Amino acid sequence: MTITQRIVTVALCGLATVLTRALPFLIFTPGRPTPKYVQYLGKALPAAIFGMLVVYCLKDVSFLTGDHGLPQMIAIAVTVGLHLWKKQMLLSVAGGTAAYMLLVQLVF
Amino acid sequence: MKEKGAAIWALRTAFPHTLPILAGFTVLGMSYGVYARASGFSFWVPVCMAVVIFGGSLEFVAVSMLLGAFAPVQTFLMALMIQARHLFYGISMLERYKGMGWKKVYLVYALCDETFSINCSVQVPEGVDKGWFMFFVSLLNQCYWICGTAIGALLGGVIPFSTEGLDFAMTALFVVIFLDRWLQEKKHWTALIGVLGAAGCLLAFGAEDFMIPTMACILVLLTAFRRPIERGMEQE
C-alpha cells in the first residue's frame, strides 16, 4: 500500500465509526419508537459479528498442511479455559497470547 | 467562571467512575501499540488510529487491513459491520445526550463500548452538571486509550525479546468477546450464523475475498430466521 492508500484506509475506518455512532442521533428523534427490525439487528448482530471476526483472524491458517493450525487451536483452548475459570478479560487475552508466543517460538 | 467551576467539579466526580477503564485501556492499548509496532508500523500509525478511529476491535483489524492489499470498499463495509453495534448505543443514548449543545458532538464521536457502559447506567450525583460529567467520562476514556497505545508503541520499538506470535492478541480478544456473548445467550443461533457463515464463505471464496460474502450471508440469514431467533431471545 502507498502512504495515500493507508491514509484512505484509516480515514474510511474512522468515517464508518463516526457514521455508526452518529446515525441514530440524525435519524431518530427522541420519543419516536425505533423500527422493530433495527432493534432486532441490534440484539442479533454482535454475536454473529464477533464469530465472524474469530474466523477472520484464522483465515490464513492451513489446517491440512504444516502444523495443522495446532498452535492456534491450543492457544484458543488456553484463552477459553482461562476465561471460563477467572472471567477476567485481560488475563484471558494475555494468557492466550503468551501461550501462542511460546508455542510458535519454542515448540513449532 | 461558574461554568468553569461546574466543569472542574464534574471532572472530579467523573474520574473515579472511569478507574476500571483506566486499568483495562492501559493494558489493551499497550498490547495494541506493541502489536502495531511488531507488525512493522511506526510509532505514529497506532497513535493516529487511536485518535481517528477510537474503537479497539476495528483498530486491531485495521492493522491487518493495512498489511493487505488496498481494498477500500471491503474496508469500509467491514468497518461498518464491526462498528454496527454502536448504532444501538446511539439509540439507547438519544434521551441522555439530548440538549448537550456543543458537547454532544464530542459525546457522539467518542461513544465507544466502555464509555457507553458508564454513561448509559451511571447516576450522576446531585448538583453535578450531567453534560460535563458525561463529557469527561468520554474524554478520560479516550485519553487512557491513546496513552496506553502510545506507551505500547514506544515500548514496541525496544522490547528485548521476540514478539513473534504477538498478533494472536487480536484473535484472543475476539475469542473472549465472542465467548462472553455465547455465555450470555441460551440459544446460539446468531453466534453460529457468524462462525459457520464465515467458515463456509472462507472455504467457498478463499482468504482474500470472503469477507463481503460473509457479511451479506450473515444479514440474509439473520433476516430469514428472524422469527425463531427472536423467539429464542424472548426466552432469555
mmCIF file of C-alpha atoms in Angstrom:
data_model
loop_
_atom_site.group_PDB
_atom_site.id
_atom_site.type_symbol
_atom_site.label_atom_id
_atom_site.label_comp_id
_atom_site.label_asym_id
_atom_site.label_seq_id
_atom_site.Cartn_x
_atom_site.Cartn_y
_atom_site.Cartn_z
ATOM 1 C CA MET A 1 0.000 0.000 0.000
ATOM 2 C CA THR A 2 1.161 3.526 -0.734
ATOM 3 C CA ILE A 3 1.010 6.147 2.011
ATOM 4 C CA THR A 4 -2.116 7.680 0.408
ATOM 5 C CA GLN A 5 -3.850 4.314 0.341
ATOM 6 C CA ARG A 6 -3.005 3.841 4.003
ATOM 7 C CA ILE A 7 -4.434 7.237 4.906
ATOM 8 C CA VAL A 8 -7.587 6.446 2.919
ATOM 9 C CA THR A 9 -7.925 3.079 4.683
ATOM 10 C CA VAL A 10 -7.637 4.633 8.150
ATOM 11 C CA ALA A 11 -9.940 7.504 7.180
ATOM 12 C CA LEU A 12 -12.580 5.071 5.914
ATOM 13 C CA CYS A 13 -12.416 3.174 9.223
ATOM 14 C CA GLY A 14 -12.814 6.472 11.073
ATOM 15 C CA LEU A 15 -15.685 7.553 8.848
ATOM 16 C CA ALA A 16 -17.508 4.233 9.300
ATOM 17 C CA THR A 17 -17.084 4.511 13.069
ATOM 18 C CA VAL A 18 -18.409 8.061 13.241
ATOM 19 C CA LEU A 19 -21.317 7.112 10.972
ATOM 20 C CA THR A 20 -22.406 4.237 13.208
ATOM 21 C CA ARG A 21 -22.135 6.446 16.284
ATOM 22 C CA ALA A 22 -23.901 9.491 14.842
ATOM 23 C CA LEU A 23 -26.564 7.960 12.617
ATOM 24 C CA PRO A 24 -29.143 7.256 15.363
ATOM 25 C CA PHE A 25 -28.933 10.877 16.521
ATOM 26 C CA LEU A 26 -29.538 12.056 12.961
ATOM 27 C CA ILE A 27 -32.360 9.645 12.126
ATOM 28 C CA PHE A 28 -34.345 9.065 15.267
ATOM 29 C CA THR A 29 -35.846 11.926 17.123
ATOM 30 C CA PRO A 30 -36.225 11.144 20.812
ATOM 31 C CA GLY A 31 -39.597 9.824 21.826
ATOM 32 C CA ARG A 32 -40.318 8.140 18.499
ATOM 33 C CA PRO A 33 -40.041 4.335 18.572
ATOM 34 C CA THR A 34 -37.140 2.687 16.751
ATOM 35 C CA PRO A 35 -38.169 0.302 13.943
ATOM 36 C CA LYS A 36 -38.551 -3.262 15.216
ATOM 37 C CA TYR A 37 -36.172 -4.661 12.597
ATOM 38 C CA VAL A 38 -33.431 -2.266 13.674
ATOM 39 C CA GLN A 39 -33.926 -3.228 17.310
ATOM 40 C CA TYR A 40 -33.720 -6.875 16.336
ATOM 41 C CA LEU A 41 -30.471 -6.416 14.401
ATOM 42 C CA GLY A 42 -29.048 -4.594 17.405
ATOM 43 C CA LYS A 43 -29.530 -7.667 19.517
ATOM 44 C CA ALA A 44 -28.681 -10.275 16.903
ATOM 45 C CA LEU A 45 -25.644 -8.793 15.136
ATOM 46 C CA PRO A 46 -22.954 -8.649 17.854
ATOM 47 C CA ALA A 47 -22.600 -12.401 18.457
ATOM 48 C CA ALA A 48 -22.579 -13.076 14.715
ATOM 49 C CA ILE A 49 -20.012 -10.349 14.028
ATOM 50 C CA PHE A 50 -17.574 -11.497 16.685
ATOM 51 C CA GLY A 51 -17.955 -15.090 15.468
ATOM 52 C CA MET A 52 -17.062 -13.791 12.012
ATOM 53 C CA LEU A 53 -14.051 -11.920 13.388
ATOM 54 C CA VAL A 54 -12.686 -15.051 15.064
ATOM 55 C CA VAL A 55 -12.809 -16.784 11.666
ATOM 56 C CA TYR A 56 -11.237 -13.703 10.060
ATOM 57 C CA CYS A 57 -8.282 -13.973 12.461
ATOM 58 C CA LEU A 58 -7.789 -17.627 11.483
ATOM 59 C CA LYS A 59 -8.247 -17.132 7.740
ATOM 60 C CA ASP A 60 -4.593 -17.772 6.859
ATOM 61 C CA VAL A 61 -4.167 -20.888 8.999
ATOM 62 C CA SER A 62 -3.663 -24.027 6.931
ATOM 63 C CA PHE A 63 -5.324 -26.894 8.704
ATOM 64 C CA LEU A 64 -4.257 -29.540 6.196
ATOM 65 C CA THR A 65 -0.548 -28.801 5.923
ATOM 66 C CA GLY A 66 2.345 -27.657 8.140
ATOM 67 C CA ASP A 67 1.447 -27.556 11.819
ATOM 68 C CA HIS A 68 -2.267 -28.076 11.025
ATOM 69 C CA GLY A 69 -3.206 -24.968 13.000
ATOM 70 C CA LEU A 70 -2.271 -26.694 16.252
ATOM 71 C CA PRO A 71 -0.640 -23.624 17.897
ATOM 72 C CA GLN A 72 -3.794 -21.580 17.211
ATOM 73 C CA MET A 73 -6.120 -24.291 18.485
ATOM 74 C CA ILE A 74 -4.110 -24.866 21.668
ATOM 75 C CA ALA A 75 -3.841 -21.124 22.347
ATOM 76 C CA ILE A 76 -7.593 -20.664 21.795
ATOM 77 C CA ALA A 77 -8.225 -23.536 24.227
ATOM 78 C CA VAL A 78 -5.978 -21.786 26.795
ATOM 79 C CA THR A 79 -7.832 -18.486 26.238
ATOM 80 C CA VAL A 80 -11.245 -20.111 26.612
ATOM 81 C CA GLY A 81 -10.130 -22.154 29.629
ATOM 82 C CA LEU A 82 -8.723 -19.111 31.422
ATOM 83 C CA HIS A 83 -11.843 -17.140 30.646
ATOM 84 C CA LEU A 84 -14.246 -19.809 31.879
ATOM 85 C CA TRP A 85 -12.134 -20.120 35.018
ATOM 86 C CA LYS A 86 -11.479 -16.494 36.007
ATOM 87 C CA LYS A 87 -13.761 -14.392 33.755
ATOM 88 C CA GLN A 88 -11.050 -11.714 33.564
ATOM 89 C CA MET A 89 -10.864 -10.482 30.000
ATOM 90 C CA LEU A 90 -7.332 -9.091 30.245
ATOM 91 C CA LEU A 91 -5.992 -12.247 31.913
ATOM 92 C CA SER A 92 -7.569 -14.472 29.260
ATOM 93 C CA VAL A 93 -6.190 -12.380 26.372
ATOM 94 C CA ALA A 94 -2.725 -12.103 27.932
ATOM 95 C CA GLY A 95 -2.601 -15.817 28.840
ATOM 96 C CA GLY A 96 -3.748 -16.999 25.420
ATOM 97 C CA THR A 97 -1.311 -14.690 23.638
ATOM 98 C CA ALA A 98 1.594 -15.770 25.864
ATOM 99 C CA ALA A 99 0.737 -19.422 25.220
ATOM 100 C CA TYR A 100 0.701 -18.799 21.463
ATOM 101 C CA MET A 101 4.011 -16.921 21.525
ATOM 102 C CA LEU A 102 5.677 -19.733 23.476
ATOM 103 C CA LEU A 103 4.249 -22.331 21.081
ATOM 104 C CA VAL A 104 5.380 -20.652 17.846
ATOM 105 C CA GLN A 105 8.743 -19.588 19.200
ATOM 106 C CA LEU A 106 9.769 -22.730 21.073
ATOM 107 C CA VAL A 107 7.680 -25.721 20.010
ATOM 108 C CA PHE A 108 6.541 -25.457 16.401
ATOM 109 C CA MET B 1 -16.491 31.445 35.911
ATOM 110 C CA LYS B 2 -19.488 29.456 37.127
ATOM 111 C CA GLU B 3 -19.213 27.225 34.042
ATOM 112 C CA LYS B 4 -15.545 26.553 34.784
ATOM 113 C CA GLY B 5 -16.301 25.574 38.369
ATOM 114 C CA ALA B 6 -19.041 23.218 37.236
ATOM 115 C CA ALA B 7 -16.686 21.624 34.721
ATOM 116 C CA ILE B 8 -13.911 21.025 37.252
ATOM 117 C CA TRP B 9 -16.356 19.620 39.780
ATOM 118 C CA ALA B 10 -17.777 17.282 37.114
ATOM 119 C CA LEU B 11 -14.262 16.124 36.194
ATOM 120 C CA ARG B 12 -13.536 15.277 39.831
ATOM 121 C CA THR B 13 -16.759 13.303 40.260
ATOM 122 C CA ALA B 14 -16.389 11.558 36.893
ATOM 123 C CA PHE B 15 -12.800 10.367 37.396
ATOM 124 C CA PRO B 16 -13.481 7.573 39.956
ATOM 125 C CA HIS B 17 -16.119 6.086 37.659
ATOM 126 C CA THR B 18 -13.510 5.654 34.931
ATOM 127 C CA LEU B 19 -10.869 3.847 37.022
ATOM 128 C CA PRO B 20 -11.756 0.342 35.767
ATOM 129 C CA ILE B 21 -11.452 1.653 32.212
ATOM 130 C CA LEU B 22 -8.087 3.224 33.091
ATOM 131 C CA ALA B 23 -6.783 -0.233 34.010
ATOM 132 C CA GLY B 24 -8.363 -2.000 31.045
ATOM 133 C CA PHE B 25 -7.490 0.543 28.366
ATOM 134 C CA THR B 26 -3.898 0.927 29.535
ATOM 135 C CA VAL B 27 -3.231 -2.794 29.167
ATOM 136 C CA LEU B 28 -5.272 -3.281 25.998
ATOM 137 C CA GLY B 29 -3.971 -0.047 24.438
ATOM 138 C CA MET B 30 -0.404 -1.104 25.226
ATOM 139 C CA SER B 31 -0.863 -4.510 23.603
ATOM 140 C CA TYR B 32 -2.354 -2.758 20.587
ATOM 141 C CA GLY B 33 0.604 -0.376 20.386
ATOM 142 C CA VAL B 34 3.135 -3.195 20.684
ATOM 143 C CA TYR B 35 1.184 -5.254 18.145
ATOM 144 C CA ALA B 36 1.170 -2.432 15.595
ATOM 145 C CA ARG B 37 4.930 -1.924 16.029
ATOM 146 C CA ALA B 38 5.545 -5.659 15.778
ATOM 147 C CA SER B 39 3.582 -5.582 12.502
ATOM 148 C CA GLY B 40 6.148 -3.143 11.151
ATOM 149 C CA PHE B 41 4.451 0.238 11.600
ATOM 150 C CA SER B 42 5.998 3.397 13.021
ATOM 151 C CA PHE B 43 5.002 4.950 16.343
ATOM 152 C CA TRP B 44 2.551 7.374 14.740
ATOM 153 C CA VAL B 45 0.382 4.829 12.929
ATOM 154 C CA PRO B 46 -1.260 3.249 16.010
ATOM 155 C CA VAL B 47 -1.402 6.604 17.814
ATOM 156 C CA CYS B 48 -3.167 8.311 14.904
ATOM 157 C CA MET B 49 -5.593 5.402 14.625
ATOM 158 C CA ALA B 50 -6.319 5.657 18.351
ATOM 159 C CA VAL B 51 -7.354 9.294 17.820
ATOM 160 C CA VAL B 52 -9.156 8.981 14.478
ATOM 161 C CA ILE B 53 -10.903 5.615 14.837
ATOM 162 C CA PHE B 54 -11.094 5.174 18.621
ATOM 163 C CA GLY B 55 -12.628 1.718 18.533
ATOM 164 C CA GLY B 56 -10.452 -1.118 19.815
ATOM 165 C CA SER B 57 -11.690 -4.058 17.734
ATOM 166 C CA LEU B 58 -11.594 -2.142 14.480
ATOM 167 C CA GLU B 59 -8.126 -0.740 15.206
ATOM 168 C CA PHE B 60 -6.721 -4.246 15.570
ATOM 169 C CA VAL B 61 -8.408 -5.279 12.340
ATOM 170 C CA ALA B 62 -7.226 -2.076 10.636
ATOM 171 C CA VAL B 63 -3.603 -3.060 11.320
ATOM 172 C CA SER B 64 -4.083 -6.290 9.417
ATOM 173 C CA MET B 65 -6.008 -4.480 6.668
ATOM 174 C CA LEU B 66 -3.088 -2.065 6.239
ATOM 175 C CA LEU B 67 -0.814 -5.055 5.725
ATOM 176 C CA GLY B 68 -3.001 -6.451 2.941
ATOM 177 C CA ALA B 69 -3.895 -5.106 -0.474
ATOM 178 C CA PHE B 70 -5.762 -1.790 -0.802
ATOM 179 C CA ALA B 71 -9.489 -2.636 -0.817
ATOM 180 C CA PRO B 72 -11.499 0.490 0.034
ATOM 181 C CA VAL B 73 -14.984 -0.993 -0.454
ATOM 182 C CA GLN B 74 -14.258 -4.055 1.658
ATOM 183 C CA THR B 75 -12.528 -1.898 4.279
ATOM 184 C CA PHE B 76 -15.483 0.445 4.577
ATOM 185 C CA LEU B 77 -18.103 -2.338 4.656
ATOM 186 C CA MET B 78 -16.151 -4.350 7.169
ATOM 187 C CA ALA B 79 -15.625 -1.292 9.370
ATOM 188 C CA LEU B 80 -19.369 -0.607 9.207
ATOM 189 C CA MET B 81 -20.185 -4.189 10.206
ATOM 190 C CA ILE B 82 -17.675 -4.298 13.052
ATOM 191 C CA GLN B 83 -18.905 -0.954 14.362
ATOM 192 C CA ALA B 84 -22.603 -1.592 13.692
ATOM 193 C CA ARG B 85 -23.260 -2.245 17.389
ATOM 194 C CA HIS B 86 -22.654 1.472 18.016
ATOM 195 C CA LEU B 87 -25.937 2.167 16.225
ATOM 196 C CA PHE B 88 -27.656 0.633 19.182
ATOM 197 C CA TYR B 89 -25.642 2.556 21.717
ATOM 198 C CA GLY B 90 -26.744 5.709 19.957
ATOM 199 C CA ILE B 91 -30.367 4.615 20.042
ATOM 200 C CA SER B 92 -30.087 3.995 23.790
ATOM 201 C CA MET B 93 -28.436 7.379 24.377
ATOM 202 C CA LEU B 94 -30.871 9.546 22.381
ATOM 203 C CA GLU B 95 -32.574 10.797 25.523
ATOM 204 C CA ARG B 96 -29.484 11.096 27.729
ATOM 205 C CA TYR B 97 -27.459 13.093 25.211
ATOM 206 C CA LYS B 98 -30.345 15.439 24.450
ATOM 207 C CA GLY B 99 -29.757 19.166 24.891
ATOM 208 C CA MET B 100 -25.995 18.942 25.447
ATOM 209 C CA GLY B 101 -25.148 21.708 22.982
ATOM 210 C CA TRP B 102 -21.632 21.612 21.522
ATOM 211 C CA LYS B 103 -20.596 18.834 23.906
ATOM 212 C CA LYS B 104 -22.929 16.459 22.084
ATOM 213 C CA VAL B 105 -20.661 16.462 19.036
ATOM 214 C CA TYR B 106 -17.803 15.016 21.073
ATOM 215 C CA LEU B 107 -20.067 12.764 23.152
ATOM 216 C CA VAL B 108 -21.333 11.111 19.968
ATOM 217 C CA TYR B 109 -17.864 10.931 18.387
ATOM 218 C CA ALA B 110 -16.373 9.212 21.445
ATOM 219 C CA LEU B 111 -19.231 6.807 22.171
ATOM 220 C CA CYS B 112 -17.157 3.616 22.478
ATOM 221 C CA ASP B 113 -18.271 0.416 24.237
ATOM 222 C CA GLU B 114 -16.749 1.319 27.589
ATOM 223 C CA THR B 115 -17.949 4.923 27.594
ATOM 224 C CA PHE B 116 -21.413 3.699 26.712
ATOM 225 C CA SER B 117 -21.357 1.196 29.557
ATOM 226 C CA ILE B 118 -20.684 4.016 32.049
ATOM 227 C CA ASN B 119 -22.770 6.819 30.585
ATOM 228 C CA CYS B 120 -25.877 4.723 29.974
ATOM 229 C CA SER B 121 -26.074 3.419 33.519
ATOM 230 C CA VAL B 122 -24.411 5.953 35.831
ATOM 231 C CA GLN B 123 -26.451 8.043 38.261
ATOM 232 C CA VAL B 124 -24.891 11.481 38.030
ATOM 233 C CA PRO B 125 -24.692 12.797 41.618
ATOM 234 C CA GLU B 126 -26.927 15.662 42.718
ATOM 235 C CA GLY B 127 -25.532 19.091 41.917
ATOM 236 C CA VAL B 128 -23.131 17.836 39.240
ATOM 237 C CA ASP B 129 -23.639 19.029 35.671
ATOM 238 C CA LYS B 130 -24.726 15.980 33.637
ATOM 239 C CA GLY B 131 -23.297 17.229 30.370
ATOM 240 C CA TRP B 132 -19.848 17.941 31.764
ATOM 241 C CA PHE B 133 -19.868 14.678 33.715
ATOM 242 C CA MET B 134 -20.529 12.512 30.649
ATOM 243 C CA PHE B 135 -18.187 14.685 28.586
ATOM 244 C CA PHE B 136 -15.315 13.962 30.964
ATOM 245 C CA VAL B 137 -16.115 10.243 31.177
ATOM 246 C CA SER B 138 -15.768 10.148 27.375
ATOM 247 C CA LEU B 139 -12.660 12.320 27.296
ATOM 248 C CA LEU B 140 -10.861 10.471 30.118
ATOM 249 C CA ASN B 141 -11.569 7.114 28.479
ATOM 250 C CA GLN B 142 -10.199 8.280 25.145
ATOM 251 C CA CYS B 143 -7.107 9.707 26.879
ATOM 252 C CA TYR B 144 -6.476 6.340 28.565
ATOM 253 C CA TRP B 145 -6.722 4.558 25.236
ATOM 254 C CA ILE B 146 -4.389 6.993 23.441
ATOM 255 C CA CYS B 147 -1.874 6.958 26.315
ATOM 256 C CA GLY B 148 -1.912 3.159 26.533
ATOM 257 C CA THR B 149 -1.415 2.916 22.784
ATOM 258 C CA ALA B 150 1.429 5.460 22.855
ATOM 259 C CA ILE B 151 3.206 3.634 25.698
ATOM 260 C CA GLY B 152 2.842 0.332 23.841
ATOM 261 C CA ALA B 153 4.027 1.888 20.590
ATOM 262 C CA LEU B 154 7.104 3.287 22.368
ATOM 263 C CA LEU B 155 7.900 0.007 24.129
ATOM 264 C CA GLY B 156 7.221 -1.943 20.943
ATOM 265 C CA GLY B 157 10.361 -0.483 19.399
ATOM 266 C CA VAL B 158 12.689 -1.512 22.234
ATOM 267 C CA ILE B 159 11.265 -4.760 23.617
ATOM 268 C CA PRO B 160 14.252 -7.066 24.181
ATOM 269 C CA PHE B 161 12.505 -10.372 23.394
ATOM 270 C CA SER B 162 10.975 -11.763 20.234
ATOM 271 C CA THR B 163 7.424 -10.576 19.619
ATOM 272 C CA GLU B 164 6.693 -13.357 17.142
ATOM 273 C CA GLY B 165 3.151 -14.531 17.746
ATOM 274 C CA LEU B 166 2.007 -11.342 19.471
ATOM 275 C CA ASP B 167 -0.565 -10.847 16.727
ATOM 276 C CA PHE B 168 -2.550 -13.585 18.456
ATOM 277 C CA ALA B 169 -3.693 -10.866 20.901
ATOM 278 C CA MET B 170 -6.325 -9.885 18.351
ATOM 279 C CA THR B 171 -7.578 -13.460 17.986
ATOM 280 C CA ALA B 172 -7.661 -13.928 21.764
ATOM 281 C CA LEU B 173 -9.544 -10.637 22.208
ATOM 282 C CA PHE B 174 -12.251 -11.670 19.752
ATOM 283 C CA VAL B 175 -12.453 -15.180 21.201
ATOM 284 C CA VAL B 176 -13.085 -13.688 24.645
ATOM 285 C CA ILE B 177 -15.735 -11.212 23.435
ATOM 286 C CA PHE B 178 -17.377 -13.999 21.451
ATOM 287 C CA LEU B 179 -17.298 -16.340 24.446
ATOM 288 C CA ASP B 180 -18.904 -13.691 26.669
ATOM 289 C CA ARG B 181 -21.707 -13.320 24.132
ATOM 290 C CA TRP B 182 -22.068 -17.097 23.877
ATOM 291 C CA LEU B 183 -22.361 -17.495 27.646
ATOM 292 C CA GLN B 184 -24.981 -14.745 27.863
ATOM 293 C CA GLU B 185 -27.425 -16.406 25.476
ATOM 294 C CA LYS B 186 -29.332 -19.646 25.846
ATOM 295 C CA LYS B 187 -29.777 -20.219 22.120
ATOM 296 C CA HIS B 188 -26.699 -19.807 19.969
ATOM 297 C CA TRP B 189 -28.256 -19.234 16.556
ATOM 298 C CA THR B 190 -26.700 -15.835 15.905
ATOM 299 C CA ALA B 191 -23.253 -16.865 17.117
ATOM 300 C CA LEU B 192 -23.360 -19.975 14.930
ATOM 301 C CA ILE B 193 -24.552 -17.992 11.917
ATOM 302 C CA GLY B 194 -21.477 -15.773 12.304
ATOM 303 C CA VAL B 195 -18.961 -18.597 12.689
ATOM 304 C CA LEU B 196 -20.426 -21.039 10.167
ATOM 305 C CA GLY B 197 -21.313 -18.323 7.645
ATOM 306 C CA ALA B 198 -17.744 -17.023 7.748
ATOM 307 C CA ALA B 199 -16.211 -20.514 7.656
ATOM 308 C CA GLY B 200 -18.414 -21.544 4.734
ATOM 309 C CA CYS B 201 -17.606 -18.391 2.758
ATOM 310 C CA LEU B 202 -13.905 -18.838 3.552
ATOM 311 C CA LEU B 203 -13.993 -22.309 2.003
ATOM 312 C CA ALA B 204 -16.020 -21.114 -0.975
ATOM 313 C CA PHE B 205 -14.297 -17.803 -1.775
ATOM 314 C CA GLY B 206 -10.801 -18.119 -0.288
ATOM 315 C CA ALA B 207 -8.975 -15.988 2.301
ATOM 316 C CA GLU B 208 -8.711 -12.878 0.115
ATOM 317 C CA ASP B 209 -12.340 -12.456 -0.928
ATOM 318 C CA PHE B 210 -14.592 -13.995 1.697
ATOM 319 C CA MET B 211 -15.476 -11.059 3.937
ATOM 320 C CA ILE B 212 -18.076 -9.269 1.788
ATOM 321 C CA PRO B 213 -19.930 -12.547 1.001
ATOM 322 C CA THR B 214 -19.770 -13.379 4.716
ATOM 323 C CA MET B 215 -21.341 -10.080 5.754
ATOM 324 C CA ALA B 216 -24.083 -10.463 3.156
ATOM 325 C CA CYS B 217 -24.660 -14.054 4.252
ATOM 326 C CA ILE B 218 -24.980 -13.003 7.918
ATOM 327 C CA LEU B 219 -27.530 -10.286 7.126
ATOM 328 C CA VAL B 220 -29.565 -12.621 4.906
ATOM 329 C CA LEU B 221 -29.597 -15.444 7.473
ATOM 330 C CA LEU B 222 -30.432 -13.122 10.371
ATOM 331 C CA THR B 223 -33.308 -11.701 8.357
ATOM 332 C CA ALA B 224 -34.542 -15.087 7.140
ATOM 333 C CA PHE B 225 -34.516 -16.670 10.594
ATOM 334 C CA ARG B 226 -35.726 -13.590 12.430
ATOM 335 C CA ARG B 227 -38.783 -15.300 13.915
ATOM 336 C CA PRO B 228 -37.137 -18.329 15.546
ATOM 337 C CA ILE B 229 -34.181 -16.200 16.681
ATOM 338 C CA GLU B 230 -36.446 -13.618 18.284
ATOM 339 C CA ARG B 231 -38.452 -16.349 19.960
ATOM 340 C CA GLY B 232 -35.211 -17.743 21.377
ATOM 341 C CA MET B 233 -34.219 -14.291 22.665
ATOM 342 C CA GLU B 234 -37.540 -13.835 24.431
ATOM 343 C CA GLN B 235 -36.936 -16.956 26.468
ATOM 344 C CA GLU B 236 -33.770 -15.455 27.976
#
